[in-house]
PDB file of C-alpha atoms and ligand atoms in Angstrom:
ATOM      1  CA  MET A 165     -66.614 -91.610 -48.711  1.00 49.00           C
ATOM      2  CA  GLU A 166     -64.796 -92.483 -45.544  1.00 57.00           C
ATOM      3  CA  THR A 167     -64.881 -95.895 -43.903  1.00 79.00           C
ATOM      4  CA  LEU A 168     -67.286 -97.274 -41.342  1.00 94.00           C
ATOM      5  CA  ARG A 169     -68.986 -94.605 -39.217  1.00 97.00           C
ATOM      6  CA  LYS A 170     -69.640 -95.476 -35.593  1.00 98.00           C
ATOM      7  CA  ILE A 171     -73.075 -94.146 -34.658  1.00 98.00           C
ATOM      8  CA  ILE A 172     -75.660 -93.979 -31.901  1.00 98.00           C
ATOM      9  CA  LEU A 173     -79.258 -93.607 -33.089  1.00 99.00           C
ATOM     10  CA  ASP A 174     -81.305 -91.408 -30.733  1.00 99.00           C
ATOM     11  CA  THR A 175     -84.948 -91.938 -31.623  1.00 98.00           C
ATOM     12  CA  ASP A 176     -88.625 -91.545 -30.784  1.00 98.00           C
ATOM     13  CA  ILE A 177     -89.312 -94.845 -32.553  1.00 98.00           C
ATOM     14  CA  GLY A 178     -92.877 -96.117 -32.562  1.00 98.00           C
ATOM     15  CA  THR A 179     -95.014 -93.113 -33.439  1.00 98.00           C
ATOM     16  CA  ASP A 180     -94.122 -92.252 -37.045  1.00 98.00           C
ATOM     17  CA  VAL A 181     -92.919 -95.383 -38.867  1.00 98.00           C
ATOM     18  CA  ASP A 182     -89.879 -93.570 -40.281  1.00 98.00           C
ATOM     19  CA  ASP A 183     -87.791 -94.113 -37.128  1.00 98.00           C
ATOM     20  CA  ALA A 184     -88.180 -97.871 -37.523  1.00 98.00           C
ATOM     21  CA  LEU A 185     -87.173 -97.462 -41.160  1.00 98.00           C
ATOM     22  CA  ALA A 186     -84.079 -95.460 -40.175  1.00 98.00           C
ATOM     23  CA  LEU A 187     -83.091 -98.190 -37.727  1.00 98.00           C
ATOM     24  CA  THR A 188     -83.668-100.839 -40.402  1.00 98.00           C
ATOM     25  CA  LEU A 189     -81.578 -98.867 -42.892  1.00 98.00           C
ATOM     26  CA  ALA A 190     -78.773 -98.685 -40.322  1.00 98.00           C
ATOM     27  CA  MET A 191     -78.995-102.425 -39.625  1.00 98.00           C
ATOM     28  CA  LYS A 192     -78.847-103.137 -43.342  1.00 98.00           C
ATOM     29  CA  SER A 193     -75.949-100.756 -44.008  1.00 98.00           C
ATOM     30  CA  ARG A 194     -73.342-102.443 -41.842  1.00 97.00           C
ATOM     31  CA  GLN A 195     -70.764-101.802 -44.585  1.00 96.00           C
ATOM     32  CA  ASP A 196     -71.174 -98.055 -43.962  1.00 97.00           C
ATOM     33  CA  VAL A 197     -72.430 -97.561 -40.415  1.00 98.00           C
ATOM     34  CA  ASP A 198     -71.479 -99.386 -37.256  1.00 98.00           C
ATOM     35  CA  LEU A 199     -74.449 -99.066 -34.908  1.00 98.00           C
ATOM     36  CA  GLN A 200     -73.072 -98.904 -31.367  1.00 98.00           C
ATOM     37  CA  ALA A 201     -76.315 -98.287 -29.474  1.00 98.00           C
ATOM     38  CA  VAL A 202     -79.877 -97.027 -29.733  1.00 98.00           C
ATOM     39  CA  THR A 203     -81.258 -94.484 -27.273  1.00 99.00           C
ATOM     40  CA  THR A 204     -84.919 -93.560 -26.977  1.00 98.00           C
ATOM     41  CA  VAL A 205     -86.580 -90.273 -26.146  1.00 98.00           C
ATOM     42  CA  HIS A 206     -89.943 -88.532 -25.588  1.00 98.00           C
ATOM     43  CA  GLY A 207     -93.042 -90.194 -24.176  1.00 97.00           C
ATOM     44  CA  ASN A 208     -93.055 -93.875 -23.270  1.00 97.00           C
ATOM     45  CA  VAL A 209     -89.355 -94.619 -23.675  1.00 98.00           C
ATOM     46  CA  GLU A 210     -89.765 -98.104 -22.210  1.00 97.00           C
ATOM     47  CA  LEU A 211     -92.127 -99.081 -24.991  1.00 97.00           C
ATOM     48  CA  ARG A 212     -90.053 -97.289 -27.626  1.00 98.00           C
ATOM     49  CA  SER A 213     -87.012 -99.223 -26.417  1.00 98.00           C
ATOM     50  CA  ARG A 214     -88.808-102.557 -26.714  1.00 98.00           C
ATOM     51  CA  ILE A 215     -89.772-101.746 -30.319  1.00 98.00           C
ATOM     52  CA  ALA A 216     -86.109-101.024 -31.114  1.00 98.00           C
ATOM     53  CA  LEU A 217     -84.971-104.173 -29.315  1.00 98.00           C
ATOM     54  CA  LYS A 218     -87.435-106.341 -31.205  1.00 98.00           C
ATOM     55  CA  LEU A 219     -86.309-104.946 -34.579  1.00 98.00           C
ATOM     56  CA  LEU A 220     -82.679-105.582 -33.604  1.00 98.00           C
ATOM     57  CA  ARG A 221     -83.523-109.159 -32.614  1.00 98.00           C
ATOM     58  CA  LEU A 222     -85.388-109.716 -35.906  1.00 98.00           C
ATOM     59  CA  ALA A 223     -82.185-108.656 -37.672  1.00 97.00           C
ATOM     60  CA  GLY A 224     -80.218-111.105 -35.520  1.00 97.00           C
ATOM     61  CA  LEU A 225     -78.420-108.335 -33.612  1.00 97.00           C
ATOM     62  CA  LYS A 226     -78.297-109.264 -29.930  1.00 95.00           C
ATOM     63  CA  ASN A 227     -75.441-107.164 -28.619  1.00 96.00           C
ATOM     64  CA  ILE A 228     -76.460-103.627 -29.479  1.00 98.00           C
ATOM     65  CA  PRO A 229     -77.625-101.898 -26.283  1.00 98.00           C
ATOM     66  CA  VAL A 230     -80.856 -99.948 -26.207  1.00 98.00           C
ATOM     67  CA  ALA A 231     -81.138 -97.324 -23.463  1.00 98.00           C
ATOM     68  CA  ARG A 232     -84.173 -95.459 -22.199  1.00 98.00           C
ATOM     69  CA  GLY A 233     -83.884 -91.695 -22.263  1.00 98.00           C
ATOM     70  CA  ILE A 234     -85.863 -88.720 -21.043  1.00 98.00           C
ATOM     71  CA  GLU A 235     -89.643 -88.836 -21.271  1.00 98.00           C
ATOM     72  CA  ARG A 236     -90.520 -85.187 -20.831  1.00 97.00           C
ATOM     73  CA  PRO A 237     -89.216 -82.024 -22.504  1.00 98.00           C
ATOM     74  CA  LEU A 238     -86.515 -80.173 -20.545  1.00 97.00           C
ATOM     75  CA  LEU A 239     -89.081 -77.636 -19.319  1.00 96.00           C
ATOM     76  CA  MET A 240     -91.272 -80.126 -17.530  1.00 87.00           C
ATOM     77  CA  ASP A 241     -94.431 -78.096 -18.001  1.00 91.00           C
ATOM     78  CA  ARG A 242     -94.281 -78.470 -21.763  1.00 95.00           C
ATOM     79  CA  PRO A 243     -96.549 -81.269 -23.042  1.00 94.00           C
ATOM     80  CA  ILE A 244     -95.441 -84.576 -24.538  1.00 95.00           C
ATOM     81  CA  LEU A 245     -96.517 -84.094 -28.154  1.00 95.00           C
ATOM     82  CA  GLY A 246     -97.459 -86.576 -30.826  1.00 93.00           C
ATOM     83  CA  TRP A 247     -97.995 -89.722 -28.750  1.00 92.00           C
ATOM     84  CA  GLY A 248    -100.560 -91.466 -30.950  1.00 94.00           C
ATOM     85  CA  GLY A 249    -101.477 -94.403 -28.724  1.00 93.00           C
ATOM     86  CA  HIS A 250    -100.773 -96.844 -31.567  1.00 96.00           C
ATOM     87  CA  GLU A 251     -97.093 -97.281 -30.672  1.00 96.00           C
ATOM     88  CA  GLY A 252     -96.090-100.953 -30.742  1.00 96.00           C
ATOM     89  CA  ARG A 253     -99.618-102.078 -31.637  1.00 96.00           C
ATOM     90  CA  GLY A 254     -99.587-105.050 -34.043  1.00 95.00           C
ATOM     91  CA  PHE A 255     -95.835-105.418 -33.520  1.00 97.00           C
ATOM     92  CA  LEU A 256     -95.165-106.048 -29.840  1.00 97.00           C
ATOM     93  CA  THR A 257     -96.762-109.016 -28.102  1.00 96.00           C
ATOM     94  CA  SER A 258     -96.894-109.963 -24.417  1.00 96.00           C
ATOM     95  CA  LYS A 259     -93.750-112.076 -24.974  1.00 95.00           C
ATOM     96  CA  ASP A 260     -91.806-108.915 -25.840  1.00 95.00           C
ATOM     97  CA  GLU A 261     -92.184-107.660 -22.275  1.00 94.00           C
ATOM     98  CA  ALA A 262     -89.106-109.811 -21.647  1.00 94.00           C
ATOM     99  CA  LEU A 263     -87.053-107.549 -23.945  1.00 96.00           C
ATOM    100  CA  ASN A 264     -84.963-105.488 -21.570  1.00 94.00           C
ATOM    101  CA  PRO A 265     -83.355-102.148 -22.289  1.00 97.00           C
ATOM    102  CA  CYS A 266     -79.973-101.699 -20.609  1.00 97.00           C
ATOM    103  CA  GLU A 267     -79.724-100.308 -17.086  1.00 97.00           C
ATOM    104  CA  GLN A 268     -77.647 -97.304 -18.112  1.00 98.00           C
ATOM    105  CA  HIS A 269     -79.654 -94.154 -18.831  1.00 98.00           C
ATOM    106  CA  ALA A 270     -79.522 -92.896 -22.433  1.00 98.00           C
ATOM    107  CA  VAL A 271     -77.916 -89.602 -21.375  1.00 99.00           C
ATOM    108  CA  ASP A 272     -75.118 -91.424 -19.540  1.00 98.00           C
ATOM    109  CA  LEU A 273     -74.663 -93.847 -22.399  1.00 98.00           C
ATOM    110  CA  ILE A 274     -74.282 -90.988 -24.893  1.00 99.00           C
ATOM    111  CA  ILE A 275     -71.730 -89.285 -22.644  1.00 98.00           C
ATOM    112  CA  SER A 276     -69.719 -92.411 -21.869  1.00 98.00           C
ATOM    113  CA  GLU A 277     -69.598 -93.550 -25.498  1.00 98.00           C
ATOM    114  CA  VAL A 278     -68.640 -90.142 -26.904  1.00 98.00           C
ATOM    115  CA  MET A 279     -65.874 -89.792 -24.302  1.00 98.00           C
ATOM    116  CA  ARG A 280     -64.658 -93.387 -24.774  1.00 98.00           C
ATOM    117  CA  MET A 281     -64.479 -93.117 -28.557  1.00 97.00           C
ATOM    118  CA  LYS A 282     -63.028 -89.614 -28.564  1.00 94.00           C
ATOM    119  CA  GLY A 283     -63.668 -88.038 -31.953  1.00 97.00           C
ATOM    120  CA  GLU A 284     -64.989 -91.223 -33.562  1.00 98.00           C
ATOM    121  CA  LEU A 285     -68.664 -91.340 -32.672  1.00 98.00           C
ATOM    122  CA  THR A 286     -71.470 -89.682 -34.641  1.00 98.00           C
ATOM    123  CA  LEU A 287     -74.872 -89.113 -33.052  1.00 98.00           C
ATOM    124  CA  VAL A 288     -77.874 -89.466 -35.330  1.00 99.00           C
ATOM    125  CA  CYS A 289     -80.794 -87.728 -33.628  1.00 99.00           C
ATOM    126  CA  VAL A 290     -84.178 -88.391 -35.220  1.00 98.00           C
ATOM    127  CA  GLY A 291     -86.456 -87.397 -32.354  1.00 98.00           C
ATOM    128  CA  PRO A 292     -86.748 -84.446 -29.972  1.00 98.00           C
ATOM    129  CA  LEU A 293     -83.306 -83.319 -28.778  1.00 98.00           C
ATOM    130  CA  THR A 294     -83.889 -83.754 -25.035  1.00 98.00           C
ATOM    131  CA  ASN A 295     -81.317 -86.521 -24.455  1.00 98.00           C
ATOM    132  CA  LEU A 296     -78.558 -84.722 -26.312  1.00 99.00           C
ATOM    133  CA  ALA A 297     -79.239 -81.383 -24.600  1.00 98.00           C
ATOM    134  CA  ALA A 298     -79.157 -83.075 -21.191  1.00 98.00           C
ATOM    135  CA  ALA A 299     -75.903 -84.816 -22.127  1.00 99.00           C
ATOM    136  CA  ILE A 300     -74.375 -81.452 -23.081  1.00 98.00           C
ATOM    137  CA  ILE A 301     -75.483 -79.952 -19.753  1.00 98.00           C
ATOM    138  CA  LYS A 302     -74.122 -82.896 -17.772  1.00 98.00           C
ATOM    139  CA  GLU A 303     -70.835 -83.270 -19.671  1.00 98.00           C
ATOM    140  CA  PRO A 304     -69.990 -80.297 -21.914  1.00 98.00           C
ATOM    141  CA  ARG A 305     -66.743 -81.993 -22.991  1.00 98.00           C
ATOM    142  CA  ILE A 306     -68.811 -84.092 -25.409  1.00 98.00           C
ATOM    143  CA  ILE A 307     -69.055 -80.969 -27.593  1.00 98.00           C
ATOM    144  CA  ASP A 308     -65.395 -81.266 -28.545  1.00 98.00           C
ATOM    145  CA  ASN A 309     -65.266 -85.049 -28.499  1.00 98.00           C
ATOM    146  CA  VAL A 310     -68.133 -85.998 -30.778  1.00 98.00           C
ATOM    147  CA  LYS A 311     -67.269 -86.619 -34.416  1.00 98.00           C
ATOM    148  CA  GLY A 312     -70.556 -85.200 -35.636  1.00 98.00           C
ATOM    149  CA  VAL A 313     -74.267 -84.873 -34.979  1.00 98.00           C
ATOM    150  CA  VAL A 314     -76.873 -85.454 -37.675  1.00 98.00           C
ATOM    151  CA  ILE A 315     -80.250 -84.008 -36.752  1.00 99.00           C
ATOM    152  CA  MET A 316     -83.544 -84.657 -38.500  1.00 98.00           C
ATOM    153  CA  GLY A 317     -85.364 -81.559 -37.459  1.00 98.00           C
ATOM    154  CA  GLY A 318     -86.488 -78.051 -38.185  1.00 97.00           C
ATOM    155  CA  ALA A 319     -87.537 -76.318 -41.343  1.00 95.00           C
ATOM    156  CA  ILE A 320     -85.744 -73.500 -43.078  1.00 91.00           C
ATOM    157  CA  ARG A 321     -88.308 -72.147 -45.511  1.00 77.00           C
ATOM    158  CA  LEU A 322     -87.900 -73.853 -48.823  1.00 63.00           C
ATOM    159  CA  PHE A 323     -90.083 -76.895 -48.523  1.00 63.00           C
ATOM    160  CA  ASN A 324     -93.628 -75.632 -48.944  1.00 62.00           C
ATOM    161  CA  GLY A 325     -92.967 -73.413 -51.940  1.00 67.00           C
ATOM    162  CA  LEU A 326     -94.700 -70.516 -50.223  1.00 72.00           C
ATOM    163  CA  ASN A 327     -91.959 -69.708 -47.717  1.00 75.00           C
ATOM    164  CA  LEU A 328     -94.507 -69.917 -44.927  1.00 80.00           C
ATOM    165  CA  PRO A 329     -93.167 -70.506 -41.425  1.00 82.00           C
ATOM    166  CA  TYR A 330     -93.481 -74.102 -40.240  1.00 87.00           C
ATOM    167  CA  ARG A 331     -92.722 -75.661 -36.871  1.00 93.00           C
ATOM    168  CA  GLU A 332     -91.204 -79.092 -37.263  1.00 96.00           C
ATOM    169  CA  HIS A 333     -92.241 -81.790 -34.770  1.00 97.00           C
ATOM    170  CA  ASN A 334     -88.846 -82.768 -33.301  1.00 98.00           C
ATOM    171  CA  ILE A 335     -87.966 -79.151 -32.522  1.00 98.00           C
ATOM    172  CA  LEU A 336     -91.476 -78.229 -31.389  1.00 97.00           C
ATOM    173  CA  CYS A 337     -91.510 -81.118 -28.877  1.00 98.00           C
ATOM    174  CA  ASP A 338     -88.581 -79.621 -26.984  1.00 98.00           C
ATOM    175  CA  PRO A 339     -87.532 -76.173 -28.244  1.00 98.00           C
ATOM    176  CA  GLU A 340     -85.271 -75.472 -25.241  1.00 98.00           C
ATOM    177  CA  ALA A 341     -83.346 -78.681 -25.892  1.00 98.00           C
ATOM    178  CA  ALA A 342     -83.019 -77.787 -29.563  1.00 98.00           C
ATOM    179  CA  LYS A 343     -81.732 -74.336 -28.632  1.00 98.00           C
ATOM    180  CA  ILE A 344     -79.046 -75.835 -26.396  1.00 98.00           C
ATOM    181  CA  VAL A 345     -77.938 -78.269 -29.094  1.00 98.00           C
ATOM    182  CA  PHE A 346     -77.904 -75.803 -32.007  1.00 98.00           C
ATOM    183  CA  SER A 347     -75.993 -73.205 -30.011  1.00 97.00           C
ATOM    184  CA  SER A 348     -73.474 -75.711 -28.612  1.00 98.00           C
ATOM    185  CA  GLY A 349     -70.868 -75.468 -31.356  1.00 97.00           C
ATOM    186  CA  MET A 350     -71.035 -79.215 -32.015  1.00 98.00           C
ATOM    187  CA  PRO A 351     -70.384 -80.160 -35.661  1.00 98.00           C
ATOM    188  CA  ILE A 352     -74.026 -80.475 -36.742  1.00 98.00           C
ATOM    189  CA  THR A 353     -75.611 -81.541 -40.009  1.00 98.00           C
ATOM    190  CA  MET A 354     -79.263 -80.488 -40.060  1.00 98.00           C
ATOM    191  CA  VAL A 355     -81.686 -82.442 -42.231  1.00 98.00           C
ATOM    192  CA  PRO A 356     -84.813 -80.263 -42.234  1.00 97.00           C
ATOM    193  CA  LEU A 357     -88.282 -80.790 -43.646  1.00 95.00           C
ATOM    194  CA  ASP A 358     -87.227 -78.740 -46.668  1.00 93.00           C
ATOM    195  CA  VAL A 359     -85.474 -81.868 -47.956  1.00 95.00           C
ATOM    196  CA  THR A 360     -87.234 -84.695 -46.123  1.00 96.00           C
ATOM    197  CA  PHE A 361     -90.622 -83.760 -47.601  1.00 94.00           C
ATOM    198  CA  LYS A 362     -89.116 -84.680 -50.981  1.00 95.00           C
ATOM    199  CA  VAL A 363     -88.572 -88.328 -50.040  1.00 98.00           C
ATOM    200  CA  TYR A 364     -91.294 -90.881 -49.383  1.00 97.00           C
ATOM    201  CA  ILE A 365     -92.321 -94.498 -49.639  1.00 98.00           C
ATOM    202  CA  GLU A 366     -95.580 -95.570 -51.284  1.00 97.00           C
ATOM    203  CA  ARG A 367     -98.033 -98.383 -50.664  1.00 97.00           C
ATOM    204  CA  GLU A 368     -96.955-100.017 -53.919  1.00 96.00           C
ATOM    205  CA  ASP A 369     -93.392-100.396 -52.569  1.00 97.00           C
ATOM    206  CA  LEU A 370     -94.663-102.818 -49.954  1.00 98.00           C
ATOM    207  CA  GLU A 371     -94.873-105.671 -52.440  1.00 97.00           C
ATOM    208  CA  ARG A 372     -91.146-105.478 -53.140  1.00 97.00           C
ATOM    209  CA  ILE A 373     -90.322-105.408 -49.415  1.00 98.00           C
ATOM    210  CA  ARG A 374     -92.647-108.343 -48.700  1.00 97.00           C
ATOM    211  CA  ALA A 375     -91.127-110.370 -51.542  1.00 97.00           C
ATOM    212  CA  VAL A 376     -87.834-110.467 -49.599  1.00 98.00           C
ATOM    213  CA  GLY A 377     -89.571-112.747 -47.097  1.00 97.00           C
ATOM    214  CA  THR A 378     -87.377-112.409 -44.005  1.00 97.00           C
ATOM    215  CA  PRO A 379     -88.844-111.899 -40.509  1.00 97.00           C
ATOM    216  CA  LEU A 380     -87.389-108.370 -40.484  1.00 98.00           C
ATOM    217  CA  THR A 381     -88.742-107.288 -43.867  1.00 98.00           C
ATOM    218  CA  ASP A 382     -92.138-108.872 -43.130  1.00 98.00           C
ATOM    219  CA  ALA A 383     -92.304-106.879 -39.887  1.00 98.00           C
ATOM    220  CA  VAL A 384     -91.209-103.673 -41.592  1.00 98.00           C
ATOM    221  CA  ALA A 385     -93.810-104.074 -44.347  1.00 98.00           C
ATOM    222  CA  SER A 386     -96.556-104.617 -41.745  1.00 98.00           C
ATOM    223  CA  MET A 387     -95.414-101.589 -39.760  1.00 98.00           C
ATOM    224  CA  ILE A 388     -95.580 -99.396 -42.866  1.00 98.00           C
ATOM    225  CA  GLU A 389     -98.979-100.770 -43.831  1.00 97.00           C
ATOM    226  CA  ASP A 390    -100.390-100.171 -40.339  1.00 97.00           C
ATOM    227  CA  TYR A 391     -99.010 -96.636 -40.309  1.00 98.00           C
ATOM    228  CA  LEU A 392    -100.533 -95.832 -43.729  1.00 98.00           C
ATOM    229  CA  LYS A 393    -103.899 -96.915 -42.302  1.00 97.00           C
ATOM    230  CA  ILE A 394    -103.433 -94.617 -39.303  1.00 97.00           C
ATOM    231  CA  VAL A 395    -102.485 -91.560 -41.368  1.00 97.00           C
ATOM    232  CA  LYS A 396    -104.979 -92.484 -44.133  1.00 97.00           C
ATOM    233  CA  ARG A 397    -102.499 -91.984 -46.958  1.00 97.00           C
ATOM    234  CA  ASN A 398    -100.892 -94.175 -49.625  1.00 98.00           C
ATOM    235  CA  TYR A 399     -97.447 -92.774 -48.920  1.00 98.00           C
ATOM    236  CA  THR A 400     -95.374 -91.581 -46.016  1.00 98.00           C
ATOM    237  CA  TRP A 401     -92.239 -89.500 -45.746  1.00 98.00           C
ATOM    238  CA  LEU A 402     -88.777 -90.899 -45.085  1.00 98.00           C
ATOM    239  CA  HIS A 403     -87.567 -88.061 -42.864  1.00 98.00           C
ATOM    240  CA  ASP A 404     -85.392 -90.106 -40.507  1.00 98.00           C
ATOM    241  CA  PRO A 405     -83.930 -92.540 -43.067  1.00 98.00           C
ATOM    242  CA  LEU A 406     -82.732 -89.557 -45.115  1.00 98.00           C
ATOM    243  CA  ALA A 407     -80.875 -88.203 -42.064  1.00 98.00           C
ATOM    244  CA  LEU A 408     -79.077 -91.524 -41.688  1.00 98.00           C
ATOM    245  CA  ALA A 409     -78.431 -91.780 -45.433  1.00 98.00           C
ATOM    246  CA  THR A 410     -76.410 -88.541 -45.403  1.00 98.00           C
ATOM    247  CA  LEU A 411     -73.763 -90.599 -43.591  1.00 98.00           C
ATOM    248  CA  ILE A 412     -73.918 -93.395 -46.146  1.00 98.00           C
ATOM    249  CA  ASP A 413     -73.602 -91.154 -49.199  1.00 98.00           C
ATOM    250  CA  GLU A 414     -73.071 -87.471 -48.554  1.00 97.00           C
ATOM    251  CA  SER A 415     -73.517 -86.692 -52.252  1.00 98.00           C
ATOM    252  CA  LEU A 416     -77.263 -87.349 -51.821  1.00 98.00           C
ATOM    253  CA  VAL A 417     -77.688 -83.888 -50.347  1.00 98.00           C
ATOM    254  CA  LYS A 418     -76.463 -80.397 -51.030  1.00 98.00           C
ATOM    255  CA  THR A 419     -75.521 -78.446 -47.898  1.00 97.00           C
ATOM    256  CA  MET A 420     -74.869 -74.841 -46.943  1.00 96.00           C
ATOM    257  CA  ASN A 421     -73.414 -73.565 -43.685  1.00 97.00           C
ATOM    258  CA  MET A 422     -75.853 -71.494 -41.644  1.00 97.00           C
ATOM    259  CA  LYS A 423     -76.426 -70.297 -38.117  1.00 97.00           C
ATOM    260  CA  ILE A 424     -79.556 -71.866 -36.647  1.00 98.00           C
ATOM    261  CA  LEU A 425     -81.528 -70.069 -33.956  1.00 97.00           C
ATOM    262  CA  VAL A 426     -84.464 -71.710 -32.208  1.00 98.00           C
ATOM    263  CA  GLU A 427     -87.460 -69.648 -31.122  1.00 97.00           C
ATOM    264  CA  THR A 428     -88.539 -70.531 -27.575  1.00 97.00           C
ATOM    265  CA  ARG A 429     -90.602 -67.612 -26.346  1.00 96.00           C
ATOM    266  CA  GLY A 430     -92.953 -66.520 -29.127  1.00 94.00           C
ATOM    267  CA  GLU A 431     -96.675 -66.827 -28.626  1.00 93.00           C
ATOM    268  CA  TYR A 432     -97.061 -68.266 -32.135  1.00 93.00           C
ATOM    269  CA  THR A 433     -93.502 -68.999 -33.127  1.00 94.00           C
ATOM    270  CA  THR A 434     -92.087 -71.242 -30.391  1.00 96.00           C
ATOM    271  CA  GLY A 435     -90.385 -74.190 -32.082  1.00 96.00           C
ATOM    272  CA  LEU A 436     -89.484 -72.325 -35.264  1.00 95.00           C
ATOM    273  CA  THR A 437     -85.946 -72.642 -36.551  1.00 96.00           C
ATOM    274  CA  LEU A 438     -84.478 -69.472 -38.004  1.00 95.00           C
ATOM    275  CA  ALA A 439     -81.573 -69.771 -40.435  1.00 94.00           C
ATOM    276  CA  LEU A 440     -79.084 -66.920 -40.733  1.00 95.00           C
ATOM    277  CA  PRO A 441     -76.010 -66.648 -42.940  1.00 94.00           C
ATOM    278  CA  ALA A 442     -72.915 -68.263 -41.401  1.00 94.00           C
ATOM    279  CA  LYS A 443     -70.160 -65.853 -40.382  1.00 94.00           C
ATOM    280  CA  GLN A 444     -66.486 -66.746 -40.352  1.00 92.00           C
ATOM    281  CA  ASN A 445     -65.075 -67.521 -36.875  1.00 92.00           C
ATOM    282  CA  ASP A 446     -68.534 -68.048 -35.404  1.00 94.00           C
ATOM    283  CA  LYS A 447     -68.163 -71.657 -34.188  1.00 90.00           C
ATOM    284  CA  GLN A 448     -71.789 -71.797 -33.039  1.00 89.00           C
ATOM    285  CA  GLY A 449     -72.976 -70.608 -36.423  1.00 92.00           C
ATOM    286  CA  GLN A 450     -71.621 -73.317 -38.732  1.00 96.00           C
ATOM    287  CA  VAL A 451     -74.466 -75.803 -39.009  1.00 98.00           C
ATOM    288  CA  LYS A 452     -74.351 -77.754 -42.282  1.00 98.00           C
ATOM    289  CA  VAL A 453     -77.931 -77.422 -43.471  1.00 97.00           C
ATOM    290  CA  CYS A 454     -79.245 -79.757 -46.182  1.00 97.00           C
ATOM    291  CA  VAL A 455     -80.929 -77.552 -48.754  1.00 95.00           C
ATOM    292  CA  ASP A 456     -81.504 -80.048 -51.562  1.00 95.00           C
ATOM    293  CA  VAL A 457     -81.675 -83.799 -52.072  1.00 97.00           C
ATOM    294  CA  ASP A 458     -81.282 -86.156 -55.001  1.00 98.00           C
ATOM    295  CA  ALA A 459     -84.579 -87.847 -54.200  1.00 98.00           C
ATOM    296  CA  ASN A 460     -84.302 -90.543 -56.899  1.00 98.00           C
ATOM    297  CA  SER A 461     -80.844 -91.675 -55.820  1.00 98.00           C
ATOM    298  CA  PHE A 462     -81.918 -91.722 -52.185  1.00 98.00           C
ATOM    299  CA  ARG A 463     -84.998 -93.769 -52.981  1.00 98.00           C
ATOM    300  CA  LYS A 464     -82.887 -96.251 -54.972  1.00 98.00           C
ATOM    301  CA  LEU A 465     -80.405 -96.605 -52.135  1.00 98.00           C
ATOM    302  CA  PHE A 466     -83.159 -96.941 -49.541  1.00 98.00           C
ATOM    303  CA  MET A 467     -85.089 -99.644 -51.387  1.00 98.00           C
ATOM    304  CA  GLU A 468     -81.968-101.593 -52.356  1.00 98.00           C
ATOM    305  CA  ARG A 469     -80.710-101.635 -48.768  1.00 98.00           C
ATOM    306  CA  ILE A 470     -84.066-102.474 -47.192  1.00 98.00           C
ATOM    307  CA  CYS A 471     -84.644-105.276 -49.697  1.00 98.00           C
ATOM    308  CA  ALA A 472     -81.112-106.694 -49.535  1.00 96.00           C
ATOM    309  CA  ARG A 473     -80.947-110.214 -48.055  1.00 87.00           C
TER     310      ARG A 473
HETATM  311  O1  LIG B 270     -91.078 -84.009 -38.472  1.00 95.88           O
HETATM  312  C1  LIG B 270     -90.603 -85.281 -38.779  1.00 95.88           C
HETATM  313  C2  LIG B 270     -90.068 -85.965 -37.537  1.00 95.88           C
HETATM  314  O2  LIG B 270     -91.140 -86.116 -36.603  1.00 95.88           O
HETATM  315  C3  LIG B 270     -89.526 -87.351 -37.797  1.00 95.88           C
HETATM  316  O3  LIG B 270     -88.428 -87.600 -36.950  1.00 95.88           O
HETATM  317  C4  LIG B 270     -90.689 -88.231 -37.460  1.00 95.88           C
HETATM  318  O4  LIG B 270     -90.269 -89.503 -37.023  1.00 95.88           O
HETATM  319  C5  LIG B 270     -91.422 -87.482 -36.375  1.00 95.88           C
HETATM  320  O5  LIG B 270     -90.954 -87.841 -35.116  1.00 95.88           O
HETATM  321 CA1  LIG B 271     -88.530 -89.569 -35.425  1.00 95.88          CA
END
């Protein structure tokens, strides 16, 4: 595996707990990933940014900028989906209102960092793709200057065993943005539900995380516990951490090149991702799609990193 990867994490942190877990995995994998910035997207980006800032502070990281991104989907008449109302509850206090995201907008930060680090920066997108699509529109040169883009999003057809169509949340939130990104020709690795539904954390794992006893792990354990109460389950999926982990150990997943189309106009199908065979010389049609995961090895890596002191 190559050396340290410089990354920006673009996230809708705060709703599903897995974004916070992806950020924690990044913060605890400094030997593999060099987190340059966090950008937030979809819904209350101010609040999402404060959650990210607080987690960074709990890890002792004061110099990683967090930038607010775009609140609404690109087509402004599409709704903001999935805002649960619980975001930040039990984690942020009135004191955290002093946590300030940077002045620069997320879209400008993505553009300036990709162009500054020409060919060295990887974008890890674990929320709706609005910020990245807007960055492509504003500065198309980022397409040829980004090292890679890892996207948690979409579904191919393998995950539910029945091959039924399924619209994944991050794509459904902003299908037009997803269409722009997937047709851009950027070097994309797609981590769809087909693989992320195979990886999860269970209530019984909380004991091991709590036993570490640092402010960060205590906060993470409470966040997971609160989220399990909200979704009324004893487990929750690790969609976003798996996307990040593909940069830490690419052997965790098996990939195949495919062309990804995004449905934007169907009455029932808007937000679906359609995978077609990749054709030679079709630059827009070479998305590396994760089609299988070594779930046990991922789980081992995830727990070891989260519980490392
Ligand atoms: O469908 C899973 C995705 O939606 C994850 O990124 C999760 O955090 C939620 O936003
Ligand atoms: Ca997410």
